[in-house]
Backbone as numpy.savetxt, mean C-alpha at the origin, in Angstrom:
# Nx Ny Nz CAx CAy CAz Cx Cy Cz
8.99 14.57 5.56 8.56 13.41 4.80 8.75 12.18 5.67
8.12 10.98 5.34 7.95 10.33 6.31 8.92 9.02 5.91
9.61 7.95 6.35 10.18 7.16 6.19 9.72 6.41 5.49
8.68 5.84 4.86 7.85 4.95 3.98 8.52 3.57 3.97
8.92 3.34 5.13 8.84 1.55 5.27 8.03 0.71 5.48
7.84 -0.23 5.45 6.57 -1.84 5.44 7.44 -1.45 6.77
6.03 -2.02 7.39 6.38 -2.63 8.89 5.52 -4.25 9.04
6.58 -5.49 9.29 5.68 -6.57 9.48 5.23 -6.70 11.23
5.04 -5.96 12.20 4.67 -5.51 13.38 2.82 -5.38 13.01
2.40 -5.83 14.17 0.75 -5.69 13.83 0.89 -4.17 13.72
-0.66 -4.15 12.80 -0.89 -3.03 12.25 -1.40 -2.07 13.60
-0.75 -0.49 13.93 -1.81 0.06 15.07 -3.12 0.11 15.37
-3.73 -0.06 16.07 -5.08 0.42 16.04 -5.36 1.61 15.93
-5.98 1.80 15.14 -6.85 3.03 14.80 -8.13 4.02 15.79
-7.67 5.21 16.15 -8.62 5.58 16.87 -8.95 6.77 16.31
-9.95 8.05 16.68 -10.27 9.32 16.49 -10.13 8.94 14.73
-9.61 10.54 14.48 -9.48 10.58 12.60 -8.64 9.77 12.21
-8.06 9.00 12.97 -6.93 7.84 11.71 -7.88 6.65 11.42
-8.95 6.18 12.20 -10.16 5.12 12.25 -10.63 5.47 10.92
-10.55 6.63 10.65 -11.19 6.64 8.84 -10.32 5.88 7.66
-11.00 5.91 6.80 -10.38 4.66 5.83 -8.86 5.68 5.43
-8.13 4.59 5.27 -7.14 5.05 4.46 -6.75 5.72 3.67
-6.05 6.94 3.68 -5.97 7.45 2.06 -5.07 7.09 1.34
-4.84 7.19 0.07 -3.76 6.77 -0.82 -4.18 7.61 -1.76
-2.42 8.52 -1.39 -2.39 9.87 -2.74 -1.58 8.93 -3.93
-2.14 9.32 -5.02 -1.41 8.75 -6.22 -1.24 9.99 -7.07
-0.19 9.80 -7.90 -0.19 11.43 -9.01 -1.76 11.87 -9.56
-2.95 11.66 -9.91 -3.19 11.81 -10.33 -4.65 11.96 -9.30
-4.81 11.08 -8.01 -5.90 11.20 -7.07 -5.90 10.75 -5.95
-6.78 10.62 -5.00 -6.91 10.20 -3.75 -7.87 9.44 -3.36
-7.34 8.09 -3.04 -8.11 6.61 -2.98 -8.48 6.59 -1.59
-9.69 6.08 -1.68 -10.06 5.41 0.06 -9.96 3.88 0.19
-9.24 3.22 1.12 -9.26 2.11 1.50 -10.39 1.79 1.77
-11.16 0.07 1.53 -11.87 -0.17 2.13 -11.34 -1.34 3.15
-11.77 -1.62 4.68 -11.54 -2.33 5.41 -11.41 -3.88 4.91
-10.18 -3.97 5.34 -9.57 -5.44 4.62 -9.20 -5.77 3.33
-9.12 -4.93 2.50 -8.73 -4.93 1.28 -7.49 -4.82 1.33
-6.90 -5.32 0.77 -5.10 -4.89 0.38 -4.99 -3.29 -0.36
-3.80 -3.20 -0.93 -3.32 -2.14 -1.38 -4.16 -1.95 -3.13
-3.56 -2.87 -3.80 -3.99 -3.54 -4.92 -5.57 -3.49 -4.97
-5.84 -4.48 -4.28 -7.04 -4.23 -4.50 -7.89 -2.87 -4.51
-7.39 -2.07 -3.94 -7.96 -0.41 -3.70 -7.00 0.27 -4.80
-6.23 0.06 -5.59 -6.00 0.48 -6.86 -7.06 0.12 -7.84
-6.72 -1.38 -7.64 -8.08 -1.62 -9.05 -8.96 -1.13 -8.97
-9.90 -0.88 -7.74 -11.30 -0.87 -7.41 -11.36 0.75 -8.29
-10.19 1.77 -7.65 -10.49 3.10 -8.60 -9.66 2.89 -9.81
-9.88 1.52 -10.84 -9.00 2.22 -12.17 -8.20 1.43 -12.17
-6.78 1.79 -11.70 -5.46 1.60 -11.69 -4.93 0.41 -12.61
-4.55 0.33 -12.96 -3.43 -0.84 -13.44 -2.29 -0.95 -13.10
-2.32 -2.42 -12.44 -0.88 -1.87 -11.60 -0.52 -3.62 -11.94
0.76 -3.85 -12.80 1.65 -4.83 -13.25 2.07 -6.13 -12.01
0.65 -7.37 -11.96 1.14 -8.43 -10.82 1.29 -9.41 -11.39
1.35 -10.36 -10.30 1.77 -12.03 -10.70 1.33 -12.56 -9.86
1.81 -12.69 -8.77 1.15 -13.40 -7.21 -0.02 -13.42 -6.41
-0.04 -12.22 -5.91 -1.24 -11.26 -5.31 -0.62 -12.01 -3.95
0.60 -11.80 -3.61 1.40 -12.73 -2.08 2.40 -12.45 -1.59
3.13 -11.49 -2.66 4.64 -10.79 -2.16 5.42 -12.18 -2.89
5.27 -12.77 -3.45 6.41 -14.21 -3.89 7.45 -13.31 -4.89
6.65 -12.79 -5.86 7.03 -12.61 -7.21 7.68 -11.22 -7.30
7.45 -10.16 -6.53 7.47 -8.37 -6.77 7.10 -7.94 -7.52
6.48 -8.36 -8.71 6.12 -7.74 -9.99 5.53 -6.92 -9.84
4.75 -6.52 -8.70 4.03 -4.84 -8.64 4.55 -3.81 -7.65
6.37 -3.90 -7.44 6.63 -3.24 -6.24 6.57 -1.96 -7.18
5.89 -0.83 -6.14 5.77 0.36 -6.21 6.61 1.51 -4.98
6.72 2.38 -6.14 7.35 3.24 -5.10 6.84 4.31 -4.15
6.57 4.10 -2.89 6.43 4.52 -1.57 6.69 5.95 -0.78
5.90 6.89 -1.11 6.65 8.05 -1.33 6.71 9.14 0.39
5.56 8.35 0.70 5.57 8.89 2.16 4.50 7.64 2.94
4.35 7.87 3.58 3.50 6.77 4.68 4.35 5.48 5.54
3.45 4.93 5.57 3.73 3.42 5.95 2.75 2.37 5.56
3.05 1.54 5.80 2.26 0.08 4.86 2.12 -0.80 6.01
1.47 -1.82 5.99 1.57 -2.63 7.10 1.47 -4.39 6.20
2.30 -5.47 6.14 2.32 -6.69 5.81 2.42 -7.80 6.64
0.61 -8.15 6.59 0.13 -9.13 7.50 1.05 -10.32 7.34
1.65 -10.49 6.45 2.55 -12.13 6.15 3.95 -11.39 5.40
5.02 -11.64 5.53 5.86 -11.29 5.51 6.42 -11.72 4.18
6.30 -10.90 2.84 6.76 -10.97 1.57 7.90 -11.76 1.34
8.21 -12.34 0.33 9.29 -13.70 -0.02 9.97 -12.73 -0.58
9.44 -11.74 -1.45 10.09 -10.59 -2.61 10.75 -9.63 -1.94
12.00 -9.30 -1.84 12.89 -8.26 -1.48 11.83 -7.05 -1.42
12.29 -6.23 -0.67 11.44 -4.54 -0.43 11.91 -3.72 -0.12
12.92 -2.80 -0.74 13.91 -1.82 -0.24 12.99 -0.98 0.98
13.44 0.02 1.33 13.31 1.61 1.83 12.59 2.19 0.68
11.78 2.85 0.76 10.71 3.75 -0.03 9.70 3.02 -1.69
9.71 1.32 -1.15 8.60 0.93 -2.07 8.02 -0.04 -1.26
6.88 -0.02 -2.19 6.06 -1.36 -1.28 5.62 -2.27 -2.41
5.03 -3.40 -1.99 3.80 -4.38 -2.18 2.75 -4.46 -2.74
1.77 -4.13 -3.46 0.60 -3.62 -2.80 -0.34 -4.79 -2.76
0.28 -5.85 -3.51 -0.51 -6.97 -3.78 -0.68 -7.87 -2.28
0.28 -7.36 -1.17 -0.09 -7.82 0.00 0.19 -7.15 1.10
-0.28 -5.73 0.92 0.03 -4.68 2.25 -0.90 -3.76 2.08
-1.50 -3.36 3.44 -2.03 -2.40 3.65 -1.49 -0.95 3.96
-2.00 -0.25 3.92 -1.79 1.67 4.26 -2.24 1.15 5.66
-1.02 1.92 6.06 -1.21 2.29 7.88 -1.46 3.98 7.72
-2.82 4.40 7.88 -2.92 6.22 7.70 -2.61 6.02 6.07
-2.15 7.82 5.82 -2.44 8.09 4.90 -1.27 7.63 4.00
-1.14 7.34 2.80 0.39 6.87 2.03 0.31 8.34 0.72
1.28 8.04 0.16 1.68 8.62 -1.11 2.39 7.60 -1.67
1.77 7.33 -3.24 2.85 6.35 -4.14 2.47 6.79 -5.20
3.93 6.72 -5.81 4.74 7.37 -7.36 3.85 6.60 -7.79
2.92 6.67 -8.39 1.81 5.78 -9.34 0.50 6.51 -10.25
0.61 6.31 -11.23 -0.51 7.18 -12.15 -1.50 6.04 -12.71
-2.68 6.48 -12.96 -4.06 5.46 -13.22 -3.73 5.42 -14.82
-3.19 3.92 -15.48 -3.00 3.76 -17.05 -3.30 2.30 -17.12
């Protein structure tokens, strides 16, 4: 299993099969990132409801829990972020993620 920390380090570049969009396993399916979208935003787009306030990292109101992957946060969240949750309202999937999250 993978460490599932935010990294605020530029995001890698993407080459061969990781250049494909992002996946994001959730309990219930498997989301594709689209380029430049946040996390959040690629929840809503399939469904999701996912509990915000900011859409900036200020507030945490949508930290989720992070079950494998990594995330990448272009601006560095105001909101505390343990080990194994993220953001989504201002981080991207670096590769593929898994988050404890169901579409309600």
């Amino acid at each position: 299993m993978s460490d599932a920390i935010g990294t605020l380090a530029p995001a890698p570049l993407a080459t061969g099969e990781a250049a494909a969009a992002p996946r994001i396993h959730t309990q219930d399916d498997v989301l594709h990132a689209e380029p430049g979208e946040s996390l959040l935003e690629t929840l809503e787009r399939h469904g999701h409801r996912v509990e915000f306030q900011c859409r900036s990292g200020y507030c945490g109101a949508c930290r989720t829990p992070l079950l494998a992957g990594k995330v990448h946060y272009p601006a560095a969240p105001l909101a505390f972020v343990s080990v194994g949750e993220c953001l989504p309202c201002c981080c991207k999937p670096v590769g593929a993620i898994r988050l404890d999250i169901r579409k309600g």
